[in-house]
Amino acid sequence: MFVKNWNKSPLHPALLLATWFYSGLFPKAPGTMGSLAALPFAWLIIERSGPIGLSVAILLSFGAGLWASDVYMKETGRTDPGEVVIDEVAGQWIACLPIAAMHSQIGLSPGPFILAFVTFRIFDIYKPWPIKIFDQRHDAYGVMMDDVIAGFFASVFVIGFYLYVLP
């Protein structure tokens, strides 16, 4: 099997979701790959459904992430494995929420998404307080919440940038 200790089907929903359709299995920087893989979905959701649609998608990804990461960790016997990137998806979408809210003013272009991506990755990698608290948990809730908070911090940065730097 291509995932160590994974004895279920390679098409099992927990594997597909936890690795965000295998993007987390990229050998280098799986979290970054998961965040990148989340962006086209964010763009499409914002384009089709706006901030309400993205908010619903965030809630669904959080719930699915709790389940999928828990199943994945129990099956593989590992805590917070790097290939689990559904948490990056939820966090990246939270970082993109201001884009959804302001897209009529700033438009849907690569610039805002790049800003959301870079700021989210910085907060996710460096894990300032209180992100670090959740990162130290060894359960599905900790896996998801550190990225949720990193996404929240990134979204505040994106809002500030568009309100105060580029008025």
Coordinates of N, CA, C and O in Angstrom, one line a residue:
M1 N 0.8 -1.2 0.0 CA 0.0 0.0 0.0 C 0.9 1.2 0.0 O 1.9 1.2 0.6
F2 N 0.4 2.3 -0.6 CA 1.2 3.5 -0.7 C 1.2 4.4 0.6 O 1.9 5.3 0.6
V3 N 0.3 4.1 1.5 CA 0.3 4.7 2.8 C 0.7 3.7 3.9 O 0.0 2.7 4.0
K4 N 1.8 3.9 4.6 CA 2.2 2.9 5.6 C 1.1 2.7 6.6 O 0.6 3.6 7.2
N5 N 0.9 1.4 6.9 CA -0.1 0.9 7.9 C -1.5 1.2 7.5 O -2.4 1.0 8.3
W6 N -1.8 1.7 6.3 CA -3.2 1.9 5.9 C -3.7 0.6 5.2 O -3.2 0.2 4.1
N7 N -4.6 -0.1 5.8 CA -5.1 -1.4 5.3 C -6.4 -1.3 4.7 O -6.9 -2.4 4.3
K8 N -7.0 -0.2 4.6 CA -8.3 0.0 4.0 C -8.1 0.3 2.5 O -7.0 0.5 2.1
S9 N -9.2 0.4 1.8 CA -9.1 0.7 0.4 C -8.4 2.1 0.1 O -8.6 3.0 0.9
P10 N -7.7 2.2 -1.0 CA -7.1 3.5 -1.3 C -8.1 4.5 -1.7 O -7.8 5.7 -1.8
L11 N -9.4 4.1 -1.9 CA -10.5 5.0 -2.2 C -11.4 5.2 -1.0 O -12.5 5.8 -1.2
H12 N -10.9 4.8 0.2 CA -11.7 5.0 1.4 C -11.9 6.5 1.6 O -11.0 7.3 1.5
P13 N -13.1 6.9 1.9 CA -13.4 8.4 2.1 C -12.5 9.1 3.1 O -12.1 10.2 2.9
A14 N -12.2 8.4 4.2 CA -11.3 9.0 5.2 C -9.9 9.3 4.6 O -9.3 10.3 4.9
L15 N -9.4 8.4 3.8 CA -8.1 8.6 3.2 C -8.2 9.7 2.2 O -7.3 10.6 2.1
L16 N -9.2 9.7 1.3 CA -9.4 10.8 0.3 C -9.5 12.2 1.0 O -8.8 13.1 0.5
L17 N -10.3 12.2 2.0 CA -10.5 13.5 2.7 C -9.3 13.9 3.5 O -8.9 15.1 3.5
A18 N -8.8 13.0 4.3 CA -7.6 13.4 5.2 C -6.4 13.9 4.4 O -5.8 14.8 4.8
T19 N -6.2 13.3 3.2 CA -5.1 13.7 2.4 C -5.5 14.7 1.3 O -4.7 15.0 0.5
W20 N -6.7 15.1 1.4 CA -7.3 16.0 0.4 C -7.0 15.5 -1.0 O -6.3 16.1 -1.8
F21 N -7.5 14.4 -1.3 CA -7.4 13.7 -2.6 C -6.0 13.5 -3.0 O -5.5 13.7 -4.1
Y22 N -5.2 13.0 -2.0 CA -3.8 12.6 -2.1 C -2.8 13.7 -2.2 O -1.6 13.5 -2.3
S23 N -3.2 15.0 -2.1 CA -2.3 16.1 -2.2 C -1.3 16.1 -1.0 O -0.2 16.5 -1.1
G24 N -1.8 15.5 0.1 CA -0.9 15.4 1.3 C 0.1 14.4 1.2 O 1.0 14.3 2.1
L25 N 0.1 13.5 0.2 CA 1.1 12.5 0.0 C 2.3 12.9 -0.8 O 3.2 12.2 -1.0
F26 N 2.3 14.2 -1.2 CA 3.4 14.8 -1.9 C 4.6 14.7 -0.9 O 4.5 15.0 0.2
P27 N 5.8 14.2 -1.4 CA 6.9 13.9 -0.5 C 7.5 15.2 0.2 O 8.1 15.1 1.3
K28 N 7.4 16.3 -0.4 CA 8.0 17.5 0.2 C 6.8 18.5 0.5 O 5.9 18.7 -0.3
A29 N 6.9 19.1 1.7 CA 5.9 20.1 2.1 C 4.5 19.7 1.9 O 3.7 20.4 1.2
P30 N 4.0 18.6 2.5 CA 2.6 18.2 2.3 C 1.6 19.3 2.7 O 0.6 19.4 2.1
G31 N 1.9 20.0 3.8 CA 0.9 21.0 4.3 C 0.8 22.1 3.2 O -0.3 22.6 3.0
T32 N 1.9 22.5 2.6 CA 1.9 23.5 1.6 C 1.1 23.0 0.4 O 0.3 23.7 -0.2
M33 N 1.3 21.8 0.0 CA 0.6 21.2 -1.1 C -0.9 21.1 -0.8 O -1.7 21.4 -1.7
G34 N -1.3 20.7 0.4 CA -2.7 20.7 0.8 C -3.3 22.1 0.7 O -4.5 22.2 0.3
S35 N -2.6 23.1 1.2 CA -3.1 24.5 1.1 C -3.3 24.9 -0.3 O -4.3 25.5 -0.7
L36 N -2.3 24.6 -1.2 CA -2.4 24.9 -2.6 C -3.6 24.2 -3.2 O -4.3 24.8 -4.0
A37 N -3.8 23.0 -2.9 CA -4.9 22.2 -3.5 C -6.2 22.7 -3.0 O -7.2 22.5 -3.7
A38 N -6.3 23.4 -1.9 CA -7.5 24.0 -1.4 C -7.9 25.2 -2.2 O -9.1 25.6 -2.2
L39 N -7.0 25.9 -2.7 CA -7.3 27.3 -3.3 C -8.2 27.2 -4.5 O -9.1 28.0 -4.6
P40 N -8.0 26.3 -5.5 CA -9.0 26.3 -6.6 C -10.4 26.0 -6.1 O -11.4 26.6 -6.7
F41 N -10.6 25.2 -5.1 CA -11.9 24.9 -4.6 C -12.5 26.2 -3.9 O -13.6 26.5 -4.1
A42 N -11.6 26.9 -3.2 CA -12.1 28.2 -2.6 C -12.5 29.2 -3.7 O -13.6 29.8 -3.5
W43 N -11.7 29.3 -4.7 CA -12.1 30.2 -5.8 C -13.5 29.8 -6.4 O -14.3 30.7 -6.6
L44 N -13.6 28.6 -6.7 CA -14.9 28.1 -7.3 C -16.1 28.3 -6.4 O -17.1 28.7 -6.8
I45 N -15.9 28.0 -5.1 CA -17.0 28.1 -4.1 C -17.3 29.6 -4.0 O -18.5 30.0 -4.0
I46 N -16.3 30.5 -3.9 CA -16.6 31.9 -3.8 C -17.3 32.4 -5.1 O -18.3 33.2 -5.0
E47 N -16.9 32.0 -6.2 CA -17.4 32.4 -7.5 C -18.9 32.0 -7.6 O -19.7 32.7 -8.1
R48 N -19.2 30.8 -7.2 CA -20.5 30.2 -7.3 C -21.5 30.5 -6.2 O -22.7 30.7 -6.4
S49 N -20.9 30.7 -4.9 CA -21.8 30.8 -3.8 C -21.5 31.9 -2.8 O -22.2 32.1 -1.8
G50 N -20.4 32.6 -3.0 CA -20.0 33.7 -2.2 C -19.6 33.3 -0.8 O -19.3 32.2 -0.5
P51 N -19.7 34.3 0.1 CA -19.2 34.0 1.5 C -20.1 33.0 2.3 O -19.5 32.3 3.1
I52 N -21.4 32.9 2.0 CA -22.2 31.9 2.6 C -21.8 30.5 2.2 O -21.6 29.7 3.0
G53 N -21.6 30.3 0.9 CA -21.1 29.0 0.4 C -19.8 28.6 1.0 O -19.6 27.5 1.4
L54 N -18.8 29.6 1.1 CA -17.5 29.3 1.7 C -17.6 29.0 3.1 O -17.0 28.1 3.6
S55 N -18.5 29.7 3.8 CA -18.7 29.4 5.3 C -19.3 28.0 5.5 O -18.8 27.3 6.4
V56 N -20.2 27.6 4.7 CA -20.8 26.3 4.8 C -19.7 25.2 4.5 O -19.5 24.2 5.2
A57 N -18.9 25.5 3.4 CA -17.8 24.6 3.1 C -16.8 24.5 4.2 O -16.3 23.4 4.5
I58 N -16.5 25.6 4.9 CA -15.6 25.5 6.0 C -16.1 24.6 7.1 O -15.4 23.8 7.7
L59 N -17.4 24.8 7.4 CA -18.0 24.0 8.5 C -18.0 22.5 8.1 O -17.7 21.6 8.9
L60 N -18.3 22.2 6.8 CA -18.3 20.8 6.4 C -16.9 20.2 6.4 O -16.7 19.1 6.8
S61 N -15.9 21.0 6.0 CA -14.5 20.5 6.0 C -14.0 20.3 7.4 O -13.3 19.3 7.6
F62 N -14.5 21.1 8.3 CA -14.1 20.9 9.7 C -14.7 19.6 10.2 O -13.9 18.8 10.8
G63 N -16.0 19.4 10.0 CA -16.6 18.2 10.5 C -16.0 17.0 9.8 O -15.7 16.0 10.5
A64 N -15.9 17.0 8.5 CA -15.3 15.9 7.8 C -13.8 15.7 8.2 O -13.4 14.5 8.3
G65 N -13.1 16.8 8.5 CA -11.7 16.7 8.9 C -11.6 16.0 10.3 O -10.6 15.2 10.5
L66 N -12.5 16.3 11.2 CA -12.5 15.6 12.5 C -12.6 14.1 12.3 O -11.8 13.4 12.9
W67 N -13.6 13.7 11.5 CA -13.8 12.3 11.3 C -12.6 11.7 10.5 O -12.1 10.7 11.0
A68 N -12.3 12.3 9.4 CA -11.2 11.6 8.5 C -9.9 11.6 9.2 O -9.2 10.5 9.1
S69 N -9.5 12.6 9.9 CA -8.2 12.6 10.6 C -8.2 11.6 11.7 O -7.2 10.9 12.0
D70 N -9.3 11.5 12.4 CA -9.4 10.5 13.5 C -9.3 9.1 13.0 O -8.5 8.2 13.5
V71 N -10.0 8.8 11.9 CA -9.9 7.4 11.3 C -8.5 7.2 10.8 O -7.9 6.1 11.0
Y72 N -7.9 8.2 10.1 CA -6.6 8.0 9.6 C -5.6 7.7 10.7 O -4.7 6.8 10.6
M73 N -5.6 8.5 11.8 CA -4.6 8.3 12.8 C -4.8 7.0 13.5 O -3.8 6.3 13.9
K74 N -6.1 6.6 13.7 CA -6.3 5.3 14.4 C -5.8 4.1 13.5 O -5.2 3.2 13.9
E75 N -6.1 4.2 12.2 CA -5.7 3.2 11.2 C -4.2 3.1 11.1 O -3.6 2.0 11.0
T76 N -3.5 4.2 11.1 CA -2.0 4.2 10.8 C -1.2 4.1 12.1 O 0.0 3.9 12.1
G77 N -1.9 4.4 13.3 CA -1.2 4.4 14.6 C -0.3 5.7 14.8 O 0.6 5.6 15.6
R78 N -0.6 6.7 14.0 CA 0.3 7.9 14.1 C -0.6 9.1 14.6 O -1.8 9.2 14.3
T79 N 0.1 10.0 15.3 CA -0.6 11.3 15.7 C -0.1 12.4 14.9 O 1.1 12.6 14.7
D80 N -1.0 13.2 14.4 CA -0.8 14.4 13.5 C 0.2 14.1 12.4 O 1.2 14.8 12.3
P81 N -0.1 13.1 11.6 CA 0.9 12.8 10.5 C 0.8 14.0 9.4 O -0.3 14.6 9.2
G82 N 1.9 14.3 8.8 CA 2.0 15.3 7.9 C 1.1 15.2 6.7 O 0.7 16.2 6.1
E83 N 0.8 14.0 6.3 CA 0.0 13.8 5.1 C -1.4 14.1 5.3 O -2.2 14.2 4.3
V84 N -1.9 14.2 6.5 CA -3.2 14.7 6.8 C -3.3 16.2 6.6 O -2.7 16.9 7.4
V85 N -4.0 16.6 5.5 CA -4.0 18.0 5.2 C -5.4 18.6 5.1 O -5.6 19.7 4.7
I86 N -6.4 17.8 5.5 CA -7.8 18.4 5.5 C -7.8 19.6 6.5 O -8.6 20.5 6.3
D87 N -6.9 19.6 7.5 CA -6.9 20.7 8.4 C -6.4 22.0 7.7 O -6.8 23.1 7.9
E88 N -5.4 21.8 6.8 CA -4.9 22.9 6.0 C -6.0 23.4 5.0 O -6.1 24.6 4.8
V89 N -6.9 22.6 4.5 CA -8.0 23.0 3.7 C -8.9 23.9 4.5 O -9.2 25.0 4.0
A90 N -9.3 23.4 5.6 CA -10.2 24.3 6.4 C -9.6 25.6 6.8 O -10.2 26.7 6.7
G91 N -8.3 25.6 7.2 CA -7.6 26.8 7.6 C -7.4 27.7 6.4 O -7.6 28.9 6.5
Q92 N -7.1 27.2 5.3 CA -6.9 28.0 4.1 C -8.2 28.6 3.6 O -8.2 29.8 3.2
W93 N -9.3 27.9 3.7 CA -10.6 28.5 3.3 C -11.0 29.6 4.3 O -11.6 30.6 3.9
I94 N -10.6 29.4 5.6 CA -10.9 30.5 6.5 C -10.1 31.7 6.2 O -10.6 32.9 6.2
A95 N -8.9 31.5 5.8 CA -8.0 32.7 5.3 C -8.6 33.3 4.1 O -8.4 34.5 3.9
C96 N -9.3 32.6 3.3 CA -9.9 33.1 2.0 C -11.3 33.8 2.3 O -11.8 34.4 1.4
L97 N -11.8 33.6 3.5 CA -13.2 34.1 3.7 C -13.3 35.6 3.5 O -14.3 36.1 2.9
P98 N -12.3 36.5 3.9 CA -12.4 37.9 3.6 C -12.4 38.2 2.1 O -13.1 39.1 1.7
I99 N -11.8 37.3 1.3 CA -11.9 37.5 -0.2 C -13.3 37.3 -0.6 O -13.8 38.1 -1.4
A100 N -14.0 36.3 -0.1 CA -15.4 36.1 -0.4 C -16.2 37.2 0.0 O -17.1 37.7 -0.7
A101 N -16.0 37.8 1.2 CA -16.8 38.9 1.7 C -16.5 40.2 0.9 O -17.4 41.0 0.8
M102 N -15.3 40.4 0.4 CA -14.9 41.6 -0.3 C -14.8 41.5 -1.8 O -14.3 42.4 -2.4
H103 N -15.2 40.3 -2.3 CA -14.8 40.1 -3.7 C -15.5 41.1 -4.7 O -15.0 41.3 -5.8
S104 N -16.6 41.7 -4.3 CA -17.3 42.7 -5.2 C -16.4 43.9 -5.2 O -16.5 44.6 -6.2
Q105 N -15.6 44.2 -4.2 CA -14.8 45.4 -4.2 C -13.4 45.1 -4.7 O -12.8 45.9 -5.4
I106 N -12.8 43.9 -4.4 CA -11.4 43.6 -4.8 C -11.3 42.6 -6.0 O -10.3 42.5 -6.5
G107 N -12.4 42.0 -6.3 CA -12.5 41.1 -7.5 C -11.9 39.7 -7.1 O -11.2 39.6 -6.1
L108 N -12.1 38.8 -8.0 CA -11.5 37.5 -7.9 C -10.3 37.4 -8.8 O -10.5 37.3 -10.0
S109 N -9.2 37.6 -8.3 CA -7.9 37.6 -9.0 C -6.9 36.8 -8.2 O -7.1 36.6 -7.0
P110 N -5.8 36.4 -8.8 CA -4.8 35.7 -8.0 C -4.2 36.4 -6.8 O -3.9 35.8 -5.8
G111 N -4.1 37.7 -6.8 CA -3.4 38.5 -5.8 C -3.9 38.2 -4.4 O -3.2 37.9 -3.5
P112 N -5.3 38.4 -4.1 CA -5.8 38.1 -2.8 C -5.6 36.7 -2.3 O -5.3 36.4 -1.2
F113 N -5.7 35.7 -3.3 CA -5.5 34.3 -2.9 C -4.0 34.1 -2.5 O -3.8 33.3 -1.6
I114 N -3.1 34.7 -3.2 CA -1.7 34.5 -2.9 C -1.4 35.1 -1.5 O -0.8 34.5 -0.7
L115 N -2.0 36.3 -1.2 CA -1.9 36.9 0.1 C -2.4 36.0 1.2 O -1.8 35.7 2.2
A116 N -3.6 35.4 1.0 CA -4.2 34.5 1.9 C -3.4 33.3 2.1 O -3.2 32.8 3.2
F117 N -2.9 32.7 1.0 CA -2.0 31.5 1.1 C -0.7 31.8 1.9 O -0.4 31.0 2.8
V118 N 0.0 32.8 1.5 CA 1.3 33.1 2.2 C 1.1 33.4 3.7 O 1.8 32.8 4.5
T119 N 0.1 34.2 4.0 CA -0.1 34.5 5.4 C -0.6 33.3 6.2 O -0.1 33.1 7.3
F120 N -1.4 32.5 5.6 CA -1.9 31.2 6.3 C -0.7 30.3 6.5 O -0.5 29.8 7.6
R121 N 0.2 30.1 5.5 CA 1.3 29.3 5.7 C 2.3 29.8 6.7 O 2.8 29.0 7.5
I122 N 2.5 31.1 6.8 CA 3.4 31.6 7.8 C 2.8 31.3 9.2 O 3.6 30.8 10.1
F123 N 1.5 31.6 9.4 CA 1.0 31.3 10.8 C 1.0 29.8 11.1 O 1.2 29.4 12.2
D124 N 0.7 29.0 10.0 CA 0.7 27.5 10.2 C 2.0 27.0 10.5 O 2.2 26.0 11.3
I125 N 3.1 27.5 9.9 CA 4.4 27.0 10.1 C 5.0 27.4 11.4 O 5.6 26.6 12.2
Y126 N 4.9 28.7 11.7 CA 5.5 29.2 12.9 C 4.7 29.0 14.2 O 5.2 29.1 15.3
K127 N 3.4 28.8 14.1 CA 2.5 28.5 15.2 C 2.7 29.4 16.4 O 3.0 28.9 17.5
P128 N 2.4 30.7 16.3 CA 2.4 31.5 17.5 C 1.3 31.1 18.5 O 0.4 30.4 18.1
W129 N 1.4 31.6 19.7 CA 0.3 31.4 20.7 C -1.0 31.9 20.1 O -0.9 33.0 19.5
P130 N -2.1 31.4 20.2 CA -2.5 30.1 20.9 C -2.5 28.9 19.9 O -2.9 27.8 20.3
I131 N -2.0 29.1 18.7 CA -2.0 28.0 17.8 C -1.2 26.8 18.3 O -1.6 25.6 18.2
K132 N 0.0 27.1 19.0 CA 0.9 26.1 19.5 C 0.2 25.2 20.5 O 0.4 24.0 20.6
I133 N -0.8 25.8 21.3 CA -1.5 25.0 22.3 C -2.2 23.8 21.6 O -2.2 22.7 22.1
F134 N -2.9 24.1 20.5 CA -3.7 23.1 19.9 C -2.8 22.1 19.1 O -3.1 20.9 19.0
D135 N -1.6 22.6 18.6 CA -0.7 21.8 17.9 C -0.1 20.7 18.8 O 0.3 19.6 18.4
Q136 N -0.1 21.0 20.1 CA 0.5 20.0 21.1 C -0.5 18.9 21.5 O -0.1 18.0 22.1
R137 N -1.8 19.0 21.1 CA -2.7 18.0 21.3 C -2.5 16.9 20.3 O -2.0 17.1 19.2
H138 N -2.8 15.7 20.7 CA -2.5 14.5 19.8 C -3.8 13.8 19.5 O -3.9 12.6 19.6
D139 N -4.8 14.6 19.1 CA -6.1 14.1 18.7 C -6.6 14.8 17.5 O -6.0 15.8 17.0
A140 N -7.7 14.4 16.9 CA -8.2 15.0 15.7 C -8.6 16.5 15.9 O -8.4 17.3 15.1
Y141 N -9.1 16.8 17.1 CA -9.5 18.2 17.4 C -8.3 19.1 17.4 O -8.3 20.1 16.8
G142 N -7.2 18.6 18.0 CA -5.9 19.4 17.9 C -5.4 19.6 16.5 O -4.9 20.6 16.1
V143 N -5.5 18.5 15.7 CA -5.1 18.5 14.3 C -5.8 19.6 13.6 O -5.2 20.4 12.8
M144 N -7.1 19.7 13.8 CA -8.0 20.6 13.0 C -7.8 22.0 13.6 O -7.7 23.0 12.8
M145 N -7.8 22.2 14.9 CA -7.9 23.5 15.5 C -6.7 24.4 15.3 O -6.8 25.6 15.2
D146 N -5.5 23.8 15.3 CA -4.3 24.7 15.1 C -4.4 25.4 13.7 O -4.1 26.6 13.6
D147 N -4.9 24.7 12.7 CA -5.1 25.3 11.4 C -6.3 26.2 11.3 O -6.2 27.2 10.6
V148 N -7.3 26.0 12.0 CA -8.5 26.9 12.1 C -8.0 28.2 12.7 O -8.3 29.3 12.1
I149 N -7.2 28.2 13.7 CA -6.8 29.4 14.3 C -5.8 30.1 13.4 O -5.8 31.4 13.3
A150 N -4.9 29.4 12.8 CA -4.0 30.0 11.8 C -4.7 30.6 10.7 O -4.4 31.7 10.2
G151 N -5.8 30.0 10.3 CA -6.7 30.6 9.2 C -7.3 31.8 9.7 O -7.4 32.8 8.9
F152 N -7.8 31.8 10.9 CA -8.4 33.0 11.5 C -7.4 34.2 11.5 O -7.7 35.3 11.1
F153 N -6.2 33.9 12.0 CA -5.1 35.0 12.1 C -4.8 35.5 10.7 O -4.7 36.7 10.4
A154 N -4.7 34.6 9.7 CA -4.5 35.0 8.3 C -5.6 35.8 7.8 O -5.4 36.8 7.1
S155 N -6.8 35.5 8.1 CA -8.0 36.2 7.6 C -8.0 37.6 8.2 O -8.3 38.6 7.5
V156 N -7.6 37.8 9.4 CA -7.5 39.1 10.0 C -6.4 39.9 9.3 O -6.6 41.1 9.0
F157 N -5.3 39.3 9.0 CA -4.3 40.0 8.2 C -4.8 40.4 6.9 O -4.5 41.5 6.4
V158 N -5.5 39.5 6.2 CA -6.0 39.9 4.8 C -7.0 41.0 4.9 O -6.9 42.0 4.1
I159 N -7.8 41.0 5.9 CA -8.8 42.1 6.1 C -8.0 43.4 6.3 O -8.3 44.5 5.7
G160 N -7.1 43.4 7.2 CA -6.2 44.6 7.5 C -5.5 45.1 6.3 O -5.5 46.3 6.0
F161 N -5.0 44.2 5.5 CA -4.3 44.6 4.3 C -5.2 45.3 3.3 O -4.8 46.4 2.8
Y162 N -6.4 44.8 3.1 CA -7.3 45.4 2.1 C -8.0 46.7 2.7 O -8.4 47.5 1.9
L163 N -8.1 46.8 4.0 CA -8.7 47.9 4.6 C -7.8 49.1 4.8 O -8.1 50.3 4.7
Y164 N -6.5 48.7 5.2 CA -5.6 49.8 5.6 C -4.4 50.0 4.7 O -3.8 51.1 4.7
V165 N -3.9 49.0 4.0 CA -2.8 49.1 3.2 C -3.2 49.5 1.8 O -2.6 50.3 1.1
L166 N -4.2 48.9 1.3 CA -4.7 49.2 -0.1 C -6.1 49.7 0.0 O -7.1 49.1 -0.6
P167 N -6.3 50.9 0.6 CA -7.7 51.4 0.7 C -8.2 51.9 -0.7 O -7.6 52.2 -1.6

